[in-house]
CSV table of C-alpha atoms and ligand atoms in Angstrom, one decimal:
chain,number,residue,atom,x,y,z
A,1431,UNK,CA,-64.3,-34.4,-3.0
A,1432,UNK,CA,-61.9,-37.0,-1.5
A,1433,UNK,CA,-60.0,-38.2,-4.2
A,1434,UNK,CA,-56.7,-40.3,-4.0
A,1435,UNK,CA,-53.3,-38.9,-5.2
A,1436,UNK,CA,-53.5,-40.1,-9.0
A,1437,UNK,CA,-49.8,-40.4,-9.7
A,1438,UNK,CA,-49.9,-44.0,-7.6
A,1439,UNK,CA,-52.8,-45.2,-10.3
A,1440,UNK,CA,-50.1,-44.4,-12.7
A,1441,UNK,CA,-48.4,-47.5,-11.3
A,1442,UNK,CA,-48.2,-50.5,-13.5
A,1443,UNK,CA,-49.6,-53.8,-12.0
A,1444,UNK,CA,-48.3,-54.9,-8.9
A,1445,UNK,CA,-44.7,-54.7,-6.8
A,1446,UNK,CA,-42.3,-57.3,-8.3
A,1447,UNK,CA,-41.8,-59.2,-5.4
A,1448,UNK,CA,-45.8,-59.4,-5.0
A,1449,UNK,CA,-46.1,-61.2,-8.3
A,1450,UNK,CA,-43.3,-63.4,-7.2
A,1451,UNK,CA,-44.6,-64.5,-4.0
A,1452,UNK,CA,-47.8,-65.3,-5.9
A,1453,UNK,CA,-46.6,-67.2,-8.3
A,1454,UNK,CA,-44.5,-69.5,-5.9
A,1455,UNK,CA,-47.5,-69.8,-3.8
A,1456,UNK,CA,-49.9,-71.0,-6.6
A,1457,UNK,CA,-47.1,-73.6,-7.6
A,1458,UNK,CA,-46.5,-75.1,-3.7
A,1459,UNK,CA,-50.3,-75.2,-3.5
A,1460,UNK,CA,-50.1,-77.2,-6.9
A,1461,UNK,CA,-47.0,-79.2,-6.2
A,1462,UNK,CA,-47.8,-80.4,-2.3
A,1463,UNK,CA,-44.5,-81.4,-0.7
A,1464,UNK,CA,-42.0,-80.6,-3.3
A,1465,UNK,CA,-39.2,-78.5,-2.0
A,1466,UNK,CA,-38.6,-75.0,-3.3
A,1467,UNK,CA,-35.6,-73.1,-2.9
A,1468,UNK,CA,-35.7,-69.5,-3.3
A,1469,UNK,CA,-32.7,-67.6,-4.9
A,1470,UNK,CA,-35.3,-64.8,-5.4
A,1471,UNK,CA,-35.7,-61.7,-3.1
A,1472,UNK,CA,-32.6,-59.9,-1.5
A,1473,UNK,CA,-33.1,-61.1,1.9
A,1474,UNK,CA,-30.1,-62.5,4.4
A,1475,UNK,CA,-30.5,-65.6,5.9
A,1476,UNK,CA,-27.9,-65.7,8.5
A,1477,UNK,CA,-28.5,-64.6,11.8
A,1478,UNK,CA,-27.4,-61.2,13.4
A,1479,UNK,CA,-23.8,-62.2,14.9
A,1480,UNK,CA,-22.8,-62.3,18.9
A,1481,UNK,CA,-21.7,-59.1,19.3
A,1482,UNK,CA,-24.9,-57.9,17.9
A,1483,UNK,CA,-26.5,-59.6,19.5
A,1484,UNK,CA,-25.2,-58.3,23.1
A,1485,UNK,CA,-25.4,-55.0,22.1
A,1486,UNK,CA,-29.2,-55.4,21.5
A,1487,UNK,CA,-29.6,-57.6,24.9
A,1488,UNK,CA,-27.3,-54.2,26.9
A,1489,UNK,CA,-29.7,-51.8,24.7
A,1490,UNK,CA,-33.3,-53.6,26.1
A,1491,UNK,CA,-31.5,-53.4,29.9
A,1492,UNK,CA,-30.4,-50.0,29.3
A,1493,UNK,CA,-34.4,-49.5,29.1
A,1494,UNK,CA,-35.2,-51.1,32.0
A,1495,UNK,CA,-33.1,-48.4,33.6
A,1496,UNK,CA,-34.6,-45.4,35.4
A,1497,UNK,CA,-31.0,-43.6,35.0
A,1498,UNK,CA,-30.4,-45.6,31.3
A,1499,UNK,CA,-33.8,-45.5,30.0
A,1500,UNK,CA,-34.3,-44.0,26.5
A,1501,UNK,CA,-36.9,-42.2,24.7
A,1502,UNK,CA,-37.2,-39.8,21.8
A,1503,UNK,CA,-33.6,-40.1,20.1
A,1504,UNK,CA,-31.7,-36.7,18.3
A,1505,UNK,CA,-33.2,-36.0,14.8
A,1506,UNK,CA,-30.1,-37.2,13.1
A,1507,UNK,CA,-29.6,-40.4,15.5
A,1508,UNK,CA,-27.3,-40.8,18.2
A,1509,UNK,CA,-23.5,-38.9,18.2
A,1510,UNK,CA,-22.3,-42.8,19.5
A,1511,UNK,CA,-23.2,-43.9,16.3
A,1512,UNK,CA,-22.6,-41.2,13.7
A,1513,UNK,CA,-19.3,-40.8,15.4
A,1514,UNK,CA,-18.6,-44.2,14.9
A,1515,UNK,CA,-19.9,-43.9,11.1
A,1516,UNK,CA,-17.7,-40.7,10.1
A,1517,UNK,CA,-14.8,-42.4,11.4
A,1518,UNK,CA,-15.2,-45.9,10.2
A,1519,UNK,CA,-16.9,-45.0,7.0
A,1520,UNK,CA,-15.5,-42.2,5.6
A,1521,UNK,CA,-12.8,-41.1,7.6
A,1522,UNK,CA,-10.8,-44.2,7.4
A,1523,UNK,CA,-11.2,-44.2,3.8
A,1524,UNK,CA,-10.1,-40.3,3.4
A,1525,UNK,CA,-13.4,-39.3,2.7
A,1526,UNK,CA,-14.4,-35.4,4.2
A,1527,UNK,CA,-18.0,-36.8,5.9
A,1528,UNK,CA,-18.6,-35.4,9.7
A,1529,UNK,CA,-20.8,-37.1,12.2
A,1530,UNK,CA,-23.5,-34.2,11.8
A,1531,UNK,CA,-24.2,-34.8,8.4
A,1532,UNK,CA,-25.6,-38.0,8.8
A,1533,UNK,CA,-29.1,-38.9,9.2
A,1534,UNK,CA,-29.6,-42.2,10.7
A,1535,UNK,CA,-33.0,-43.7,9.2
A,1536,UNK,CA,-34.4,-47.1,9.3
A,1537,UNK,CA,-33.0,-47.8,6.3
A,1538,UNK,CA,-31.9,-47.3,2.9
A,1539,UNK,CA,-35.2,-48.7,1.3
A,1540,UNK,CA,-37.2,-45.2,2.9
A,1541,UNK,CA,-34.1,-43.0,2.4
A,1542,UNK,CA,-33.7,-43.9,-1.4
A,1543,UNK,CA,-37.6,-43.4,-1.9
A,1544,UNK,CA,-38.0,-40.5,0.3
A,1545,UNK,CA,-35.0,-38.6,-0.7
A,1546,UNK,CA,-36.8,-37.0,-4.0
A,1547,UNK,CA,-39.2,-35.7,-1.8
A,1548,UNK,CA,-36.8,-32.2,-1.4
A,1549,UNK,CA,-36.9,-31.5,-4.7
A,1550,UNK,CA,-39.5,-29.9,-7.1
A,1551,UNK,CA,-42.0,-31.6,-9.0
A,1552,UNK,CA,-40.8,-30.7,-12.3
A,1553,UNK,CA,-37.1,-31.9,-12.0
A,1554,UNK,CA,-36.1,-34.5,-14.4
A,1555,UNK,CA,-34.2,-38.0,-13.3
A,1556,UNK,CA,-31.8,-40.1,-15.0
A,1557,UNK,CA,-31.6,-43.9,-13.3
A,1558,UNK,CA,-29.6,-47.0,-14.8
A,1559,UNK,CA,-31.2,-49.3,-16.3
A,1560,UNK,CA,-32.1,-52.0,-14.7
A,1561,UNK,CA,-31.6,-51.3,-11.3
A,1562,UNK,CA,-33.6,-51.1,-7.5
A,1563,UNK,CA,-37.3,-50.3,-8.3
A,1564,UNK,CA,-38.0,-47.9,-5.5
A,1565,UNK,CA,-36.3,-44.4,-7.4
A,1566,UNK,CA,-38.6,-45.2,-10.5
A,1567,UNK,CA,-41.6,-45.7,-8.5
A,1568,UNK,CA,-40.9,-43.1,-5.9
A,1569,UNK,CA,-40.9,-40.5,-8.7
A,1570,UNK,CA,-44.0,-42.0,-10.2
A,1571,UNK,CA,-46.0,-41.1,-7.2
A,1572,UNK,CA,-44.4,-37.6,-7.0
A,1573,UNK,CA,-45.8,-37.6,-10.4
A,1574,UNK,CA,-42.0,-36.9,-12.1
A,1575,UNK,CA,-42.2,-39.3,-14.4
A,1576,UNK,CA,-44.9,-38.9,-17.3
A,1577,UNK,CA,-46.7,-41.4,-19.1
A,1578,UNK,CA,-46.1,-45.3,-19.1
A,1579,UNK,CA,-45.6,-47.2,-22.1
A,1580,UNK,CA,-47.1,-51.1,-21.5
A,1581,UNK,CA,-44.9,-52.1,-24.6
A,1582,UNK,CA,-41.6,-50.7,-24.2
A,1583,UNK,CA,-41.9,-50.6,-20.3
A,1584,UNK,CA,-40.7,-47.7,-20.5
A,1585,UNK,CA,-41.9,-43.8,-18.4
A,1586,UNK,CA,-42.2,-41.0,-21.2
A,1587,UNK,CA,-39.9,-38.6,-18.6
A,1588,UNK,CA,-37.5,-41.0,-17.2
A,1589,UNK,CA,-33.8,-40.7,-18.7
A,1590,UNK,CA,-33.0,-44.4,-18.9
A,1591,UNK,CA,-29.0,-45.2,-19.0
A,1592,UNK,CA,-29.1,-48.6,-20.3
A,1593,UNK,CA,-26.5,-51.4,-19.0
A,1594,UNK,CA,-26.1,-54.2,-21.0
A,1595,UNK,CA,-23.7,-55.9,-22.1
A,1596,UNK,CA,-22.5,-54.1,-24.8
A,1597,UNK,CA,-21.2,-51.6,-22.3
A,1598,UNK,CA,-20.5,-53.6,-19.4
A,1599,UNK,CA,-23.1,-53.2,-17.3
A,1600,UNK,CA,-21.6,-49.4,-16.7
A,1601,UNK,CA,-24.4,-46.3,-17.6
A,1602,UNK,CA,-23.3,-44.4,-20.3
A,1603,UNK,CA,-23.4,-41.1,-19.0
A,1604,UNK,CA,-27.5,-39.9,-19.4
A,1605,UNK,CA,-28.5,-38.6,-23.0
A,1606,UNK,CA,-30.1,-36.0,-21.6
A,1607,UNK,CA,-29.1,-33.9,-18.6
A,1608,UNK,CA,-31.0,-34.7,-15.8
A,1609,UNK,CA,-31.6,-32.4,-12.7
A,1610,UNK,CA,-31.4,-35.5,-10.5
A,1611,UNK,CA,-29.1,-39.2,-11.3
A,1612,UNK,CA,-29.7,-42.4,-9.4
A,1613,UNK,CA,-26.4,-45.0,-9.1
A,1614,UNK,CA,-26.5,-47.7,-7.0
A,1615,UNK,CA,-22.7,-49.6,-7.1
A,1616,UNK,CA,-22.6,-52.3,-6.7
A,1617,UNK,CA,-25.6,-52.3,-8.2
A,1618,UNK,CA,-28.6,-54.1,-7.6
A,1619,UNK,CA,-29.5,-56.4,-9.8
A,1620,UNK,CA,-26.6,-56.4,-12.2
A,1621,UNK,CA,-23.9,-57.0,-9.5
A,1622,UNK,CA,-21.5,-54.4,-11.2
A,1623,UNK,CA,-19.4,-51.9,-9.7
A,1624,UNK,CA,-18.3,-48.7,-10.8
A,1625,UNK,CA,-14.0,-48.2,-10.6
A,1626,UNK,CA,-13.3,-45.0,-9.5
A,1627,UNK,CA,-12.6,-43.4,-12.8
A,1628,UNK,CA,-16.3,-44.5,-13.7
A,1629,UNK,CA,-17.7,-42.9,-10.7
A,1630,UNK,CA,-15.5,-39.8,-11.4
A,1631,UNK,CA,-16.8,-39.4,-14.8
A,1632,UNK,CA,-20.0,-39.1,-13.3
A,1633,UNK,CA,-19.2,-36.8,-10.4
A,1634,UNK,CA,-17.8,-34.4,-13.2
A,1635,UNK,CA,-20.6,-34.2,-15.5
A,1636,UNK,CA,-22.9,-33.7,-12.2
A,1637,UNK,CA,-21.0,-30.8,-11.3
A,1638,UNK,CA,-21.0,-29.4,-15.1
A,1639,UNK,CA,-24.1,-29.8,-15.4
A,1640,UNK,CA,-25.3,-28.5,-11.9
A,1641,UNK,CA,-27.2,-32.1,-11.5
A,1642,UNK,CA,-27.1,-33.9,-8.0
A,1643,UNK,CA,-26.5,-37.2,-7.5
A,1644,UNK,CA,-28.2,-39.9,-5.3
A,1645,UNK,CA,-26.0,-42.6,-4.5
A,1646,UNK,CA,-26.9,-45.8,-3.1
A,1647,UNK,CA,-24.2,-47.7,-1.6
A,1648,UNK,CA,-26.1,-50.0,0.2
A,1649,UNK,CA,-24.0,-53.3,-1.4
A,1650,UNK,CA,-20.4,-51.4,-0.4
A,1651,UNK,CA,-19.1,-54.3,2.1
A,1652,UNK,CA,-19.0,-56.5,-0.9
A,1653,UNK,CA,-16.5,-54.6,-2.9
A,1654,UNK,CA,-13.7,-56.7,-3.0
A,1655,UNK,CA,-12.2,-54.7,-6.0
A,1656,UNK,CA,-9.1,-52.0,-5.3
A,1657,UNK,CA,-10.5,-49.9,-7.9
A,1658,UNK,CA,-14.0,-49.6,-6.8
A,1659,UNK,CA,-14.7,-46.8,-4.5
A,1660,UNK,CA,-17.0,-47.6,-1.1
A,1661,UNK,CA,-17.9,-43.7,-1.4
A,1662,UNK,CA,-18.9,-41.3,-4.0
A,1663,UNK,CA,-17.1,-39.0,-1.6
A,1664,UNK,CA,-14.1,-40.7,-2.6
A,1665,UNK,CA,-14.1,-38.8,-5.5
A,1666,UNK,CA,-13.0,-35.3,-6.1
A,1667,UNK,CA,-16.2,-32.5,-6.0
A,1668,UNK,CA,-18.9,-35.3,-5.1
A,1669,UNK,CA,-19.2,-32.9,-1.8
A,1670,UNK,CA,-20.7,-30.7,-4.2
A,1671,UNK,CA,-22.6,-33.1,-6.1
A,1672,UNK,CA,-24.2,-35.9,-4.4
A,1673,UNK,CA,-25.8,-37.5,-1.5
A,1674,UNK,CA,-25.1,-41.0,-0.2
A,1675,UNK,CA,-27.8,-43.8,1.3
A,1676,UNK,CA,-25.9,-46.6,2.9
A,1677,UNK,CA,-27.9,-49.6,5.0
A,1678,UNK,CA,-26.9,-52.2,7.8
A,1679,UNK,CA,-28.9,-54.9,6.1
A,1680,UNK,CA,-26.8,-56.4,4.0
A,1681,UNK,CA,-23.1,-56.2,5.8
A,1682,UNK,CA,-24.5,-56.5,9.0
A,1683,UNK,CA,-27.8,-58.7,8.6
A,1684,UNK,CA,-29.8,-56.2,9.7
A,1685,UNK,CA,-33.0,-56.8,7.2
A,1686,UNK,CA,-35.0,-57.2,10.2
A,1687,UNK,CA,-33.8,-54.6,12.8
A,1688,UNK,CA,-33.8,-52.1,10.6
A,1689,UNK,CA,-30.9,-49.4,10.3
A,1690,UNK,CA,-29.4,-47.0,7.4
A,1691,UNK,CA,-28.1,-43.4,6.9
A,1692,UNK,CA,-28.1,-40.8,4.4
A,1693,UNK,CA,-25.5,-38.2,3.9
A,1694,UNK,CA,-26.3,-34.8,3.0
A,1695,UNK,CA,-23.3,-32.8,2.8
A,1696,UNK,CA,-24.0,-29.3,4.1
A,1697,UNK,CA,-22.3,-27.5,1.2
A,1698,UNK,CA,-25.0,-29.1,-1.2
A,1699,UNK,CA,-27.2,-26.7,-2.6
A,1700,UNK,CA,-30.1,-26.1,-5.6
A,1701,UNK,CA,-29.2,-23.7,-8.2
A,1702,UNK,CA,-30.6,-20.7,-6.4
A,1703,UNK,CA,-28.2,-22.0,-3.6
A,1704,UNK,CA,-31.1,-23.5,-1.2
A,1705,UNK,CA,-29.2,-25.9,1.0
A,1706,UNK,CA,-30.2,-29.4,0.8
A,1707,UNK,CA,-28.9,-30.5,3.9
A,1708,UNK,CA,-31.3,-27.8,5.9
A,1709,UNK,CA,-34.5,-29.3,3.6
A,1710,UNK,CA,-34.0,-33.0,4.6
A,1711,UNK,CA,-33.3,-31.8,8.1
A,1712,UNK,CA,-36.7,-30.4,8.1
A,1713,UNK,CA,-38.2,-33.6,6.5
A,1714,UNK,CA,-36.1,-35.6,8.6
A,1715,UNK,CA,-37.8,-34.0,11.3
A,1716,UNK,CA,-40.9,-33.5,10.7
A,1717,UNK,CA,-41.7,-37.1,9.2
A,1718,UNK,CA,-39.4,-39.4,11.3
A,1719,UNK,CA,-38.8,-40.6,14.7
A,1720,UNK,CA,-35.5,-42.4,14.3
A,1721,UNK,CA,-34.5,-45.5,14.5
A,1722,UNK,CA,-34.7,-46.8,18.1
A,1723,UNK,CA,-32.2,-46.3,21.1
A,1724,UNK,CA,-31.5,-50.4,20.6
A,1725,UNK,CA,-31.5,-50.5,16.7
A,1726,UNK,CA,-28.3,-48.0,17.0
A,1727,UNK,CA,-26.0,-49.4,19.7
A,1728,UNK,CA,-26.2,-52.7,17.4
A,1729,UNK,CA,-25.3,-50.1,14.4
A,1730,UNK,CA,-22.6,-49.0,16.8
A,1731,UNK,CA,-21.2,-52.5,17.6
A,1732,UNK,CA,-21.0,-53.1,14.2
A,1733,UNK,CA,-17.9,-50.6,14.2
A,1734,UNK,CA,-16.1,-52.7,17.4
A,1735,UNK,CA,-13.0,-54.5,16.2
A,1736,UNK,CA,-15.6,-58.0,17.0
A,1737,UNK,CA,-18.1,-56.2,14.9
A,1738,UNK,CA,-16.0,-56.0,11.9
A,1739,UNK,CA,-14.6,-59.5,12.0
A,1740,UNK,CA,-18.0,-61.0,12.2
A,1741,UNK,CA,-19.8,-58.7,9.6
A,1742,UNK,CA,-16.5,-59.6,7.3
A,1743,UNK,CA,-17.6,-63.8,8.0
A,1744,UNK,CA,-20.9,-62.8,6.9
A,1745,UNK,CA,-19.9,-61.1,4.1
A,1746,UNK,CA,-17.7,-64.1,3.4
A,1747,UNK,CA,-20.1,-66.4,3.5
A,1748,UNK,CA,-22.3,-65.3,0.9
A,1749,UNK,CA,-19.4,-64.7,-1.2
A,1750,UNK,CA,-18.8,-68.5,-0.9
A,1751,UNK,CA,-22.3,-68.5,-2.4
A,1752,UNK,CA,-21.7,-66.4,-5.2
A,1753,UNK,CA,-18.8,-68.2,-6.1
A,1754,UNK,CA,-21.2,-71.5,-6.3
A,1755,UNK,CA,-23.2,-70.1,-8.6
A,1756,UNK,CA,-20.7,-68.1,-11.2
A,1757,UNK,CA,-18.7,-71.2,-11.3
A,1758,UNK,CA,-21.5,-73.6,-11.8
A,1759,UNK,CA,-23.9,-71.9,-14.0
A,1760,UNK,CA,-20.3,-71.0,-16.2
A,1761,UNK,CA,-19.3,-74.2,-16.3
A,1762,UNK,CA,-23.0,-75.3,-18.0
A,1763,UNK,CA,-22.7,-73.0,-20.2
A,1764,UNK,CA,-24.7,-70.2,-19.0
A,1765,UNK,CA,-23.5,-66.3,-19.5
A,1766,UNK,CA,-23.3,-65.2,-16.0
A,1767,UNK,CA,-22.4,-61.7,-15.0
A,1768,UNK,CA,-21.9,-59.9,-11.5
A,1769,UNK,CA,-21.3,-61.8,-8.3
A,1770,UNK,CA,-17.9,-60.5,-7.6
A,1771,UNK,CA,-18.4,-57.0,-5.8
A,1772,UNK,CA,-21.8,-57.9,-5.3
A,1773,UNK,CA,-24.1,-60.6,-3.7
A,1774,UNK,CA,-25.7,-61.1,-7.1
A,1775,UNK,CA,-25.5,-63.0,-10.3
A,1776,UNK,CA,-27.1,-61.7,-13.3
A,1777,UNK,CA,-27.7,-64.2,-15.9
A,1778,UNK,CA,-28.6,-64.0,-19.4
A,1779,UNK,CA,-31.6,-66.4,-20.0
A,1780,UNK,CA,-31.3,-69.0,-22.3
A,1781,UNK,CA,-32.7,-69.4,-25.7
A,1782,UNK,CA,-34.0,-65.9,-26.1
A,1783,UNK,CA,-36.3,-66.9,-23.6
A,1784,UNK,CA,-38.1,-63.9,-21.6
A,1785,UNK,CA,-37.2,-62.8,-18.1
A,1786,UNK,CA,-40.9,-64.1,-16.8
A,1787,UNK,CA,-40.4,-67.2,-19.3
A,1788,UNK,CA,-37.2,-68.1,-17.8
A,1789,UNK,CA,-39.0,-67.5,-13.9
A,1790,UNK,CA,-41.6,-70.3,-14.7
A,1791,UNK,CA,-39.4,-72.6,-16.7
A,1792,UNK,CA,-36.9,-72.7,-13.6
A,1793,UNK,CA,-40.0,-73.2,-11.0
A,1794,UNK,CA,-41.5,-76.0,-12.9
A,1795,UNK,CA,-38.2,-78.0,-13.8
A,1796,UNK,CA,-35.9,-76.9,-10.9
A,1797,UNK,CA,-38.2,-75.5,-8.1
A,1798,UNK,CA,-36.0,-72.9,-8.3
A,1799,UNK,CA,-37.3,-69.5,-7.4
A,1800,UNK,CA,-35.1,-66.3,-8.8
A,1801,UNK,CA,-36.4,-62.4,-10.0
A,1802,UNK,CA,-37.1,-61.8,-13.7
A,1803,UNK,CA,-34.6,-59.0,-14.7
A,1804,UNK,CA,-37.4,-57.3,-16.2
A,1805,UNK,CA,-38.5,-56.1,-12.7
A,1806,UNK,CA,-35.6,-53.6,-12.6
A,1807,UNK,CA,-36.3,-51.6,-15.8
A,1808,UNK,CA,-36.6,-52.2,-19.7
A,1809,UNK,CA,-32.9,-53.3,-19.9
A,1810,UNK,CA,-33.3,-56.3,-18.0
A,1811,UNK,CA,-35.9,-58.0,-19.9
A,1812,UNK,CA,-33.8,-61.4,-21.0
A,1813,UNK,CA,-32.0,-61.5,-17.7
A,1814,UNK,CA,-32.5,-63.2,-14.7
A,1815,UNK,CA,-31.1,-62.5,-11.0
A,1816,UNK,CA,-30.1,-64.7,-8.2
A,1817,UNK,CA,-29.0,-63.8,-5.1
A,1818,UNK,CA,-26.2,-65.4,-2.8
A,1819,UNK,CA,-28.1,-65.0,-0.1
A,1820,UNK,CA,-29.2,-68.2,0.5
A,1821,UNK,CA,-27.7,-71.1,2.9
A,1822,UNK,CA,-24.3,-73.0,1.1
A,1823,UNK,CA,-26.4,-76.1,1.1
A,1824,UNK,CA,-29.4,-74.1,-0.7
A,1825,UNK,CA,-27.0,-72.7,-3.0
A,1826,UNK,CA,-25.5,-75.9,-3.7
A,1827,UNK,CA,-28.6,-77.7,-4.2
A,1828,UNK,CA,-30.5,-75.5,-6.5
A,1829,UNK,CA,-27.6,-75.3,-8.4
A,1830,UNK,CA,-27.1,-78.2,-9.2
A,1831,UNK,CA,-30.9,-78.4,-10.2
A,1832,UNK,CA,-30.4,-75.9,-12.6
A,1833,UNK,CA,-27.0,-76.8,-14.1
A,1834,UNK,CA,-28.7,-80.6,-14.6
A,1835,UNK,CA,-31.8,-78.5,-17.2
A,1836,UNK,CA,-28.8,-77.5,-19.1
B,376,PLP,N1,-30.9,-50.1,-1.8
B,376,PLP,C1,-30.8,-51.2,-2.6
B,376,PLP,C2,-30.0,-51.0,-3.8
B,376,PLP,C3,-31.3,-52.4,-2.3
B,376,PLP,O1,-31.2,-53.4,-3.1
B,376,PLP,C4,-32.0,-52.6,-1.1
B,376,PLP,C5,-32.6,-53.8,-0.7
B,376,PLP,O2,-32.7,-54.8,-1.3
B,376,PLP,C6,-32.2,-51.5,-0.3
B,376,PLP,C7,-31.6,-50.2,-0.6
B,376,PLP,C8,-33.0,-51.6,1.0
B,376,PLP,O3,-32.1,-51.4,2.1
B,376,PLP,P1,-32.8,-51.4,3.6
B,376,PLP,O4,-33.0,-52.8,4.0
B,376,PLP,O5,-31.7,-50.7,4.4
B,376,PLP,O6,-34.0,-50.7,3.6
């Protein structure tokens, strides 16, 4: 009997951004010809930089080629980029991170929800709370995760570490071991990143407790901070401890070309001492093609010395933004949070109202469009998250639409 794989009808509703997009649509079609500007969904707006830019235009002639021409890529990706990634990434930074254990994917959106896939069924996770959907729902449809509650939002297996503001945003550490611990830092939505020490503390219950880590460091360009790691590796025994997703979309602009990594280091192994590393090679290979020939020499001139200073101006940039909105939304007396290692700004909603409540009000007065905290987990209900993403005259604008509601 053809039935489907039940653990997806365990999902609640629809994907965040669905509801979203929904919403805004119903609204435009109500409201024809008012504009609305959309702090909402993560997505870059400025285009992929020259150097980028030639790299993909030398890429499509190398395939014109007979003696350049490309086809099937290396499992892992290309040495010319994961050469370039060691070095640049980890290397340069004193992390211990060679080119062959890195798997270049299309992404960190299909890393972070594929990742779970090597481990059994009845492992337990710990994820902060709120934070990126995709490890929650991932384990829902590998059926990790137990039974929903509607009221408290909450899965009856999931070991929630709560970030709010009575601990500043940082996860206590999980209140029950876990086998397996999402972090994402900077951390999407909050905008808070772990110091070092914090990330440490973590590391060394992981390796206490024999639980692995999944890091996701996809926001690690906008770390301004000293005392904020760009690497779990930077931390003493994560080798032993953790794996680390990292993307191109967000330093690089590369939402639309697609390119990420994961890094499994080959030490890493289960408690009966199966390696990790030779599991998601096996994945890797059985369930991937890689990332095109042309999608990694852009990755790889991202790591020219023209690379780096025009990913930093993009970077920049939305930093400008960020700034725009802290200072604004402060200065009307709005409690804002984040948007200094990270491209977002978590606010608390005013007047007790609900994250969803505080979506529509800002639609209907401002035409502001932003993501109700409560999409990231229980914790974020009463919150509210805008990105810097947008254009400097965006920002501006629907800033200043907010600040005059206030
Ligand atoms: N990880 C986090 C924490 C994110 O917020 C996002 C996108 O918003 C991703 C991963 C997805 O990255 P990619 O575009 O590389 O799939």
């Amino acid at each position: 009997m053809l039935k489907v794989n039940q653990n997806y009808l365990k999902l609640p509703g629809s994907y965040l951004f669905s509801d979203i997009a929904k919403k805004v649509k119903g609204y435009k079609e109500e409201h024809q010809g008012q504009e609305v500007i959309s702090l909402g969904i993560g997505d870059v707006t400025r285009p992929l930089t020259p150097t980028i830019i030639k790299a993909l235009h030398d890429a499509v002639d190398d395939m014109a080629d007979i003696e350049r021409f490309h086809g099937y890529g290396p499992d892992l990706g290309y040495a010319f980029l994961r050469e370039k990634i060691a070095e640049f990434d980890f290397k340069r930074r004193g992390c211990e991170v060679s080119a062959d254990e890195i798997f270049v994917s299309d992404g960190a959106k299909s890393d972070s929800g594929n990742i779970q896939e090597i481990f059994a069924e009845t492992c337990s996770i710990a994820v902060s709370d709120p934070v990126y959907p995709v490890y929650v729902d991932s384990n829902v449809m590998a059926g990790r995760t137990g039974t929903y509650d509607p009221a408290s939002t909450r899965w009856s297996d999931v070991v929630y570490m709560p970030c709010t503001k009575d601990n500043d945003f940082v996860p206590d550490l999980p209140s029950k071991t876990p086998d397996i611990i999402y972090i994402c830092s900077p951390n999407n939505p909050t905008g808070k990143a772990l110091t070092r020490d914090q990330l440490q503390s973590f590391v060394d219950y992981a390796l206490k407790n024999r639980s692995v880590i999944l890091f996701d460091a996809a926001y690690e360009a906008y770390i301004s901070d000293e005392n904020v790691p760009h690497s779990i590796y930077e931390c003493e025994g994560a080798r032993d401890c953790a794996i680390e997703m990292r993307s191109f979309s967000k330093n690089a602009g590369f939402t639309g070309v697609r390119l990420g990594y994961t890094v499994v280091p080959k030490n890493l192994c289960d408690a009966e001492g199966n390696s990790l590393y030779a599991l998601w090679s096996r994945r890797h290979g059985t369930k991937f093609n890689g990332a095109s020939y042309i999608q990694q020499r852009a990755g790889e001139a991202v790591y020219t010395t023209e690379g780096q200073r025009e990913i930093a101006g993009l970077v920049f940039y939305y930093m400008e933004n960020a700034r725009t909105i802290r200072n604004g939304l402060t200065s009307a007396g709005f409690t804002v949070y984040g948007g200094v290692n990270a491209p977002y700004i978590w606010l608390k909603t005013p007047d007790n109202m609900s994250s969803w409540e505080f979506f529509d009000y800002l639609l209907h007065k401002a035409q502001v469009v932003g993501t109700p905290g409560s999409g990231f987990g229980p914790s974020g209900e009463g919150y509210f998250r805008l990105t810097a993403f947008g254009s400097h005259k965006n920002t501006r604008n629907a800033v200043e639409r907010i600040v005059s509601l206030a």
